[in-house]
Amino acid sequence: WSCVLLTRVSSSEVREDPCGSAFDAKMASTEPYLADIGPLLATNLGGRFRFTVTYGNRGKTANATSDVSMVTDPVPTVTLATPNPATVPSTTPLRLVGNVTGHVDFVGTAEEGDIAYRWISEPPIDFADARNFLTPTNGPSLVIAGGVLQPKTSYAFTLLAKQRGVNLEGQATTGAIVVVGPPSGGRLVASPASGAALTTTFTVSTAAWVSPNPGALRYTIGYVARGFGRSTTDIVLSTGAATTVATTLPANATRDGVA
């Protein structure tokens, strides 16, 4: 861990100074978090600190940085969970669950209606388009509709919240959420290619699907039954790991009543 104190010298220049010897013991931590750092930060109200953690494994390193500003305004405490697992299909809705706790100020205890919420993401998605979501975007939790997030893309979502009459926002950001597309490249074969309704047993098999998700594939095999007036009904024969199913088929009535 390392820490610097940020001081704005001009509109385009920020100076970095050591946080001081009082922080040395905390910076020597080898844990993925810093415990009981609050009292040290509270000695510099109005200050802005930059913490950097460096991870090492088998000779390779990576780091992450977070800026912390110490303020006296009642900034809400925000938490936001990263989905587990953090690899999600592009075709299904993504639920993000946040939690916001307000603070007591001169107005009184902040209730939910006193807190304003907003969401941002990287890369950006259009939070102004209600069609992209299954819930409102002005709350602590959010459900993104299936098909909105792009496959082979890593997203990070941030929930921001502030209390009425306060300019500063509390915020929390998810870890990386990797979006994978649906399986592709497969084939479906029915044998025999023709037969008699209700008597011929058809064997339907599927194979050669390639999935970007390392998890096991599940298959739903079925057919569409046609009815009068162009109506259709999805008939599911099997759902699960099976790749082959045997079935007879009904006499489908077309719009003209021809079987």
PDB file of C-alpha atoms in Angstrom, residues 34-257:
ATOM      1  CA  LEU A  34      -6.864  -1.041   5.259  1.00  0.00           C
ATOM      2  CA  ALA A  35      -8.411  -1.419   8.717  1.00  0.00           C
ATOM      3  CA  ASP A  36      -9.226   1.513  11.030  1.00  0.00           C
ATOM      4  CA  ILE A  37      -7.863   4.139   8.647  1.00  0.00           C
ATOM      5  CA  GLY A  38     -10.695   6.589   9.377  1.00  0.00           C
ATOM      6  CA  PRO A  39      -9.232   8.292  12.472  1.00  0.00           C
ATOM      7  CA  LEU A  40      -6.040   9.136  10.557  1.00  0.00           C
ATOM      8  CA  LEU A  41      -8.003  10.636   7.681  1.00  0.00           C
ATOM      9  CA  ALA A  42     -10.177  12.640  10.086  1.00  0.00           C
ATOM     10  CA  THR A  43      -7.139  14.631  11.208  1.00  0.00           C
ATOM     11  CA  ASN A  44      -7.131  16.344   7.803  1.00  0.00           C
ATOM     12  CA  LEU A  45     -10.697  17.452   7.107  1.00  0.00           C
ATOM     13  CA  GLY A  46     -10.910  18.898   3.623  1.00  0.00           C
ATOM     14  CA  GLY A  47      -7.897  16.877   2.514  1.00  0.00           C
ATOM     15  CA  ARG A  48      -7.808  14.524  -0.417  1.00  0.00           C
ATOM     16  CA  PHE A  49      -5.847  11.280  -0.180  1.00  0.00           C
ATOM     17  CA  ARG A  50      -4.801   8.874  -2.917  1.00  0.00           C
ATOM     18  CA  PHE A  51      -4.324   5.242  -1.918  1.00  0.00           C
ATOM     19  CA  THR A  52      -2.666   2.708  -4.198  1.00  0.00           C
ATOM     20  CA  VAL A  53      -2.539  -1.036  -3.641  1.00  0.00           C
ATOM     21  CA  THR A  54      -0.145  -3.224  -5.603  1.00  0.00           C
ATOM     22  CA  TYR A  55      -0.788  -6.933  -6.082  1.00  0.00           C
ATOM     23  CA  GLY A  56       1.945  -9.394  -6.964  1.00  0.00           C
ATOM     24  CA  ASN A  57       1.786 -12.986  -8.138  1.00  0.00           C
ATOM     25  CA  ARG A  58       4.527 -15.093  -9.730  1.00  0.00           C
ATOM     26  CA  GLY A  59       6.631 -12.104 -10.643  1.00  0.00           C
ATOM     27  CA  LYS A  60       3.766 -10.125 -12.169  1.00  0.00           C
ATOM     28  CA  THR A  61       2.205  -7.059 -10.538  1.00  0.00           C
ATOM     29  CA  ALA A  62      -0.861  -4.881 -11.002  1.00  0.00           C
ATOM     30  CA  ASN A  63      -2.200  -1.957  -9.035  1.00  0.00           C
ATOM     31  CA  ALA A  64      -5.374  -0.042  -8.361  1.00  0.00           C
ATOM     32  CA  THR A  65      -5.857   3.495  -7.061  1.00  0.00           C
ATOM     33  CA  SER A  66      -8.657   5.200  -5.162  1.00  0.00           C
ATOM     34  CA  ASP A  67      -9.008   8.854  -4.114  1.00  0.00           C
ATOM     35  CA  VAL A  68     -10.637   9.681  -0.771  1.00  0.00           C
ATOM     36  CA  SER A  69     -11.823  13.188   0.131  1.00  0.00           C
ATOM     37  CA  MET A  70     -12.458  14.109   3.779  1.00  0.00           C
ATOM     38  CA  VAL A  71     -15.495  16.369   4.128  1.00  0.00           C
ATOM     39  CA  THR A  72     -17.784  17.564   6.881  1.00  0.00           C
ATOM     40  CA  ASP A  73     -20.917  17.504   4.717  1.00  0.00           C
ATOM     41  CA  PRO A  74     -23.372  14.614   5.293  1.00  0.00           C
ATOM     42  CA  VAL A  75     -22.330  12.380   2.393  1.00  0.00           C
ATOM     43  CA  PRO A  76     -24.305   9.097   2.183  1.00  0.00           C
ATOM     44  CA  THR A  77     -22.508   5.800   2.651  1.00  0.00           C
ATOM     45  CA  VAL A  78     -22.887   3.748  -0.527  1.00  0.00           C
ATOM     46  CA  THR A  79     -22.203   0.070  -1.114  1.00  0.00           C
ATOM     47  CA  LEU A  80     -22.673  -1.831  -4.379  1.00  0.00           C
ATOM     48  CA  ALA A  81     -22.255  -5.579  -4.778  1.00  0.00           C
ATOM     49  CA  THR A  82     -20.468  -7.147  -7.736  1.00  0.00           C
ATOM     50  CA  PRO A  83     -22.503 -10.070  -9.136  1.00  0.00           C
ATOM     51  CA  ASN A  84     -21.167 -13.511  -8.266  1.00  0.00           C
ATOM     52  CA  PRO A  85     -20.177 -14.920 -10.671  1.00  0.00           C
ATOM     53  CA  ALA A  86     -19.068 -11.736 -12.420  1.00  0.00           C
ATOM     54  CA  THR A  87     -19.468 -13.326 -15.866  1.00  0.00           C
ATOM     55  CA  VAL A  88     -23.009 -12.771 -17.134  1.00  0.00           C
ATOM     56  CA  PRO A  89     -24.883 -13.664 -20.350  1.00  0.00           C
ATOM     57  CA  SER A  90     -25.756 -10.793 -22.681  1.00  0.00           C
ATOM     58  CA  THR A  91     -29.266 -12.148 -23.273  1.00  0.00           C
ATOM     59  CA  THR A  92     -30.485 -12.186 -19.664  1.00  0.00           C
ATOM     60  CA  PRO A  93     -31.245  -9.245 -17.334  1.00  0.00           C
ATOM     61  CA  LEU A  94     -28.465  -8.088 -14.999  1.00  0.00           C
ATOM     62  CA  ARG A  95     -29.461  -7.131 -11.445  1.00  0.00           C
ATOM     63  CA  LEU A  96     -27.267  -4.711  -9.475  1.00  0.00           C
ATOM     64  CA  VAL A  97     -27.980  -4.352  -5.757  1.00  0.00           C
ATOM     65  CA  GLY A  98     -26.808  -1.246  -3.920  1.00  0.00           C
ATOM     66  CA  ASN A  99     -27.382   0.099  -0.459  1.00  0.00           C
ATOM     67  CA  VAL A 100     -27.317   3.727   0.658  1.00  0.00           C
ATOM     68  CA  THR A 101     -27.314   4.990   4.244  1.00  0.00           C
ATOM     69  CA  GLY A 102     -27.997   8.677   4.854  1.00  0.00           C
ATOM     70  CA  HIS A 103     -26.556  10.819   7.637  1.00  0.00           C
ATOM     71  CA  VAL A 104     -28.125  13.124  10.170  1.00  0.00           C
ATOM     72  CA  ASP A 105     -27.794  16.820   9.370  1.00  0.00           C
ATOM     73  CA  PHE A 106     -29.563  20.053  10.322  1.00  0.00           C
ATOM     74  CA  VAL A 107     -32.717  18.949   8.527  1.00  0.00           C
ATOM     75  CA  GLY A 108     -33.014  15.748  10.567  1.00  0.00           C
ATOM     76  CA  THR A 109     -32.654  12.099   9.714  1.00  0.00           C
ATOM     77  CA  ALA A 110     -32.406  11.484   5.977  1.00  0.00           C
ATOM     78  CA  GLU A 111     -35.141   9.191   4.708  1.00  0.00           C
ATOM     79  CA  GLU A 112     -35.080   7.433   1.382  1.00  0.00           C
ATOM     80  CA  GLY A 113     -36.967  10.282  -0.286  1.00  0.00           C
ATOM     81  CA  ASP A 114     -34.277  12.756   0.792  1.00  0.00           C
ATOM     82  CA  ILE A 115     -31.553  10.981  -1.201  1.00  0.00           C
ATOM     83  CA  ALA A 116     -31.048  11.412  -4.946  1.00  0.00           C
ATOM     84  CA  TYR A 117     -29.578   8.492  -6.868  1.00  0.00           C
ATOM     85  CA  ARG A 118     -27.897   8.237 -10.246  1.00  0.00           C
ATOM     86  CA  TRP A 119     -25.993   5.560 -12.159  1.00  0.00           C
ATOM     87  CA  ILE A 120     -23.047   5.684 -14.541  1.00  0.00           C
ATOM     88  CA  SER A 121     -21.061   2.955 -16.264  1.00  0.00           C
ATOM     89  CA  GLU A 122     -17.827   2.363 -18.101  1.00  0.00           C
ATOM     90  CA  PRO A 123     -18.159   1.854 -21.008  1.00  0.00           C
ATOM     91  CA  PRO A 124     -21.258   4.076 -21.007  1.00  0.00           C
ATOM     92  CA  ILE A 125     -24.803   2.886 -21.621  1.00  0.00           C
ATOM     93  CA  ASP A 126     -27.811   5.167 -22.096  1.00  0.00           C
ATOM     94  CA  PHE A 127     -29.384   5.544 -18.647  1.00  0.00           C
ATOM     95  CA  ALA A 128     -31.906   8.035 -20.078  1.00  0.00           C
ATOM     96  CA  ASP A 129     -33.523   5.367 -22.260  1.00  0.00           C
ATOM     97  CA  ALA A 130     -36.091   3.557 -20.109  1.00  0.00           C
ATOM     98  CA  ARG A 131     -36.209   0.691 -22.629  1.00  0.00           C
ATOM     99  CA  ASN A 132     -32.770  -0.394 -21.447  1.00  0.00           C
ATOM    100  CA  PHE A 133     -34.011  -1.169 -17.935  1.00  0.00           C
ATOM    101  CA  LEU A 134     -36.629  -3.215 -16.108  1.00  0.00           C
ATOM    102  CA  THR A 135     -36.580  -0.886 -13.074  1.00  0.00           C
ATOM    103  CA  PRO A 136     -36.330   2.905 -12.625  1.00  0.00           C
ATOM    104  CA  THR A 137     -32.799   4.295 -12.744  1.00  0.00           C
ATOM    105  CA  ASN A 138     -33.283   6.659  -9.792  1.00  0.00           C
ATOM    106  CA  GLY A 139     -33.007   4.054  -7.030  1.00  0.00           C
ATOM    107  CA  PRO A 140     -30.291   2.135  -5.165  1.00  0.00           C
ATOM    108  CA  SER A 141     -30.849  -1.051  -7.185  1.00  0.00           C
ATOM    109  CA  LEU A 142     -31.076  -1.551 -10.924  1.00  0.00           C
ATOM    110  CA  VAL A 143     -32.075  -4.256 -13.403  1.00  0.00           C
ATOM    111  CA  ILE A 144     -30.631  -3.912 -16.906  1.00  0.00           C
ATOM    112  CA  ALA A 145     -32.672  -5.574 -19.647  1.00  0.00           C
ATOM    113  CA  GLY A 146     -31.255  -8.481 -21.602  1.00  0.00           C
ATOM    114  CA  GLY A 147     -29.648  -7.553 -24.908  1.00  0.00           C
ATOM    115  CA  VAL A 148     -28.463  -4.113 -23.727  1.00  0.00           C
ATOM    116  CA  LEU A 149     -24.920  -5.052 -22.710  1.00  0.00           C
ATOM    117  CA  GLN A 150     -22.516  -6.004 -25.477  1.00  0.00           C
ATOM    118  CA  PRO A 151     -20.884  -9.454 -25.549  1.00  0.00           C
ATOM    119  CA  LYS A 152     -17.109  -9.675 -25.119  1.00  0.00           C
ATOM    120  CA  THR A 153     -17.166  -6.439 -23.102  1.00  0.00           C
ATOM    121  CA  SER A 154     -16.169  -5.733 -19.498  1.00  0.00           C
ATOM    122  CA  TYR A 155     -18.381  -3.241 -17.625  1.00  0.00           C
ATOM    123  CA  ALA A 156     -18.071  -1.396 -14.308  1.00  0.00           C
ATOM    124  CA  PHE A 157     -21.137   0.280 -12.797  1.00  0.00           C
ATOM    125  CA  THR A 158     -21.143   3.127 -10.274  1.00  0.00           C
ATOM    126  CA  LEU A 159     -23.995   4.132  -7.972  1.00  0.00           C
ATOM    127  CA  LEU A 160     -23.869   7.749  -6.776  1.00  0.00           C
ATOM    128  CA  ALA A 161     -26.059   9.242  -4.062  1.00  0.00           C
ATOM    129  CA  LYS A 162     -26.373  12.603  -2.359  1.00  0.00           C
ATOM    130  CA  GLN A 163     -28.645  14.100   0.239  1.00  0.00           C
ATOM    131  CA  ARG A 164     -30.943  17.003  -0.408  1.00  0.00           C
ATOM    132  CA  GLY A 165     -29.102  20.320  -0.129  1.00  0.00           C
ATOM    133  CA  VAL A 166     -25.619  18.733  -0.276  1.00  0.00           C
ATOM    134  CA  ASN A 167     -23.458  18.943  -3.380  1.00  0.00           C
ATOM    135  CA  LEU A 168     -21.044  16.095  -2.633  1.00  0.00           C
ATOM    136  CA  GLU A 169     -21.980  12.547  -3.628  1.00  0.00           C
ATOM    137  CA  GLY A 170     -21.157   9.240  -2.051  1.00  0.00           C
ATOM    138  CA  GLN A 171     -20.411   6.477  -4.514  1.00  0.00           C
ATOM    139  CA  ALA A 172     -19.503   2.835  -4.941  1.00  0.00           C
ATOM    140  CA  THR A 173     -18.374   0.919  -8.025  1.00  0.00           C
ATOM    141  CA  THR A 174     -18.659  -2.740  -8.942  1.00  0.00           C
ATOM    142  CA  GLY A 175     -15.704  -4.820  -9.943  1.00  0.00           C
ATOM    143  CA  ALA A 176     -15.359  -5.795 -13.593  1.00  0.00           C
ATOM    144  CA  ILE A 177     -18.457  -7.550 -14.968  1.00  0.00           C
ATOM    145  CA  VAL A 178     -17.682  -9.555 -18.101  1.00  0.00           C
ATOM    146  CA  VAL A 179     -20.532 -10.008 -20.584  1.00  0.00           C
ATOM    147  CA  VAL A 180     -20.526 -13.112 -22.750  1.00  0.00           C
ATOM    148  CA  GLY A 181     -22.665 -13.812 -25.779  1.00  0.00           C
ATOM    149  CA  PRO A 182     -24.907 -16.803 -26.416  1.00  0.00           C
ATOM    150  CA  PRO A 183     -23.482 -20.100 -27.707  1.00  0.00           C
ATOM    151  CA  SER A 184     -22.913 -20.237 -31.452  1.00  0.00           C
ATOM    152  CA  GLY A 185     -21.963 -22.565 -34.286  1.00  0.00           C
ATOM    153  CA  GLY A 186     -24.237 -25.455 -33.383  1.00  0.00           C
ATOM    154  CA  ARG A 187     -26.460 -27.566 -35.565  1.00  0.00           C
ATOM    155  CA  LEU A 188     -29.837 -29.273 -35.142  1.00  0.00           C
ATOM    156  CA  VAL A 189     -30.809 -32.412 -37.042  1.00  0.00           C
ATOM    157  CA  ALA A 190     -34.154 -34.240 -37.168  1.00  0.00           C
ATOM    158  CA  SER A 191     -34.313 -37.827 -38.417  1.00  0.00           C
ATOM    159  CA  PRO A 192     -36.122 -38.992 -40.453  1.00  0.00           C
ATOM    160  CA  ALA A 193     -36.666 -35.857 -42.517  1.00  0.00           C
ATOM    161  CA  SER A 194     -40.355 -36.704 -43.032  1.00  0.00           C
ATOM    162  CA  GLY A 195     -42.964 -38.997 -41.573  1.00  0.00           C
ATOM    163  CA  ALA A 196     -46.545 -39.492 -40.490  1.00  0.00           C
ATOM    164  CA  ALA A 197     -48.180 -37.457 -37.743  1.00  0.00           C
ATOM    165  CA  LEU A 198     -48.691 -39.296 -34.448  1.00  0.00           C
ATOM    166  CA  THR A 199     -46.972 -42.497 -35.610  1.00  0.00           C
ATOM    167  CA  THR A 200     -43.436 -41.705 -36.822  1.00  0.00           C
ATOM    168  CA  THR A 201     -40.842 -41.312 -34.080  1.00  0.00           C
ATOM    169  CA  PHE A 202     -38.503 -38.442 -34.885  1.00  0.00           C
ATOM    170  CA  THR A 203     -35.084 -38.182 -33.256  1.00  0.00           C
ATOM    171  CA  VAL A 204     -33.917 -34.594 -32.790  1.00  0.00           C
ATOM    172  CA  SER A 205     -30.216 -34.054 -32.004  1.00  0.00           C
ATOM    173  CA  THR A 206     -28.046 -31.004 -31.512  1.00  0.00           C
ATOM    174  CA  ALA A 207     -24.253 -30.727 -31.358  1.00  0.00           C
ATOM    175  CA  ALA A 208     -21.143 -28.583 -31.972  1.00  0.00           C
ATOM    176  CA  TRP A 209     -22.204 -25.556 -29.922  1.00  0.00           C
ATOM    177  CA  VAL A 210     -19.367 -23.280 -28.801  1.00  0.00           C
ATOM    178  CA  SER A 211     -19.925 -21.173 -25.685  1.00  0.00           C
ATOM    179  CA  PRO A 212     -17.793 -18.228 -24.458  1.00  0.00           C
ATOM    180  CA  ASN A 213     -18.852 -19.194 -20.929  1.00  0.00           C
ATOM    181  CA  PRO A 214     -16.824 -22.043 -19.376  1.00  0.00           C
ATOM    182  CA  GLY A 215     -19.926 -23.389 -17.607  1.00  0.00           C
ATOM    183  CA  ALA A 216     -21.834 -26.454 -18.803  1.00  0.00           C
ATOM    184  CA  LEU A 217     -24.345 -25.896 -21.592  1.00  0.00           C
ATOM    185  CA  ARG A 218     -28.058 -26.509 -21.089  1.00  0.00           C
ATOM    186  CA  TYR A 219     -30.327 -27.228 -24.035  1.00  0.00           C
ATOM    187  CA  THR A 220     -34.023 -26.612 -24.601  1.00  0.00           C
ATOM    188  CA  ILE A 221     -35.326 -28.724 -27.503  1.00  0.00           C
ATOM    189  CA  GLY A 222     -38.807 -28.384 -28.862  1.00  0.00           C
ATOM    190  CA  TYR A 223     -40.940 -27.422 -31.823  1.00  0.00           C
ATOM    191  CA  VAL A 224     -43.527 -24.847 -32.849  1.00  0.00           C
ATOM    192  CA  ALA A 225     -47.089 -26.093 -33.304  1.00  0.00           C
ATOM    193  CA  ARG A 226     -49.111 -24.101 -35.841  1.00  0.00           C
ATOM    194  CA  GLY A 227     -52.819 -23.529 -35.373  1.00  0.00           C
ATOM    195  CA  PHE A 228     -55.689 -21.759 -37.093  1.00  0.00           C
ATOM    196  CA  GLY A 229     -55.437 -18.022 -37.689  1.00  0.00           C
ATOM    197  CA  ARG A 230     -51.642 -18.173 -37.877  1.00  0.00           C
ATOM    198  CA  SER A 231     -51.418 -18.910 -34.149  1.00  0.00           C
ATOM    199  CA  THR A 232     -48.338 -20.722 -32.863  1.00  0.00           C
ATOM    200  CA  THR A 233     -47.463 -22.532 -29.655  1.00  0.00           C
ATOM    201  CA  ASP A 234     -43.966 -23.396 -28.415  1.00  0.00           C
ATOM    202  CA  ILE A 235     -43.822 -27.037 -27.320  1.00  0.00           C
ATOM    203  CA  VAL A 236     -40.827 -27.908 -25.118  1.00  0.00           C
ATOM    204  CA  LEU A 237     -39.668 -31.527 -25.313  1.00  0.00           C
ATOM    205  CA  SER A 238     -36.668 -31.372 -22.987  1.00  0.00           C
ATOM    206  CA  THR A 239     -34.604 -28.908 -20.953  1.00  0.00           C
ATOM    207  CA  GLY A 240     -31.237 -29.773 -19.469  1.00  0.00           C
ATOM    208  CA  ALA A 241     -27.979 -31.420 -20.473  1.00  0.00           C
ATOM    209  CA  ALA A 242     -29.558 -33.860 -22.953  1.00  0.00           C
ATOM    210  CA  THR A 243     -28.662 -33.228 -26.604  1.00  0.00           C
ATOM    211  CA  THR A 244     -31.066 -35.783 -28.131  1.00  0.00           C
ATOM    212  CA  VAL A 245     -34.791 -36.310 -27.773  1.00  0.00           C
ATOM    213  CA  ALA A 246     -37.218 -38.693 -29.495  1.00  0.00           C
ATOM    214  CA  THR A 247     -40.858 -37.763 -30.094  1.00  0.00           C
ATOM    215  CA  THR A 248     -43.849 -38.138 -32.356  1.00  0.00           C
ATOM    216  CA  LEU A 249     -45.349 -35.008 -33.858  1.00  0.00           C
ATOM    217  CA  PRO A 250     -48.986 -33.900 -34.103  1.00  0.00           C
ATOM    218  CA  ALA A 251     -50.899 -32.981 -37.229  1.00  0.00           C
ATOM    219  CA  ASN A 252     -50.431 -29.217 -37.423  1.00  0.00           C
ATOM    220  CA  ALA A 253     -53.421 -27.330 -38.808  1.00  0.00           C
ATOM    221  CA  THR A 254     -52.500 -24.464 -41.085  1.00  0.00           C
ATOM    222  CA  ARG A 255     -54.534 -21.321 -41.738  1.00  0.00           C
ATOM    223  CA  ASP A 256     -56.311 -23.163 -44.529  1.00  0.00           C
ATOM    224  CA  GLY A 257     -57.029 -26.164 -42.321  1.00  0.00           C
TER     225      GLY A 257
END
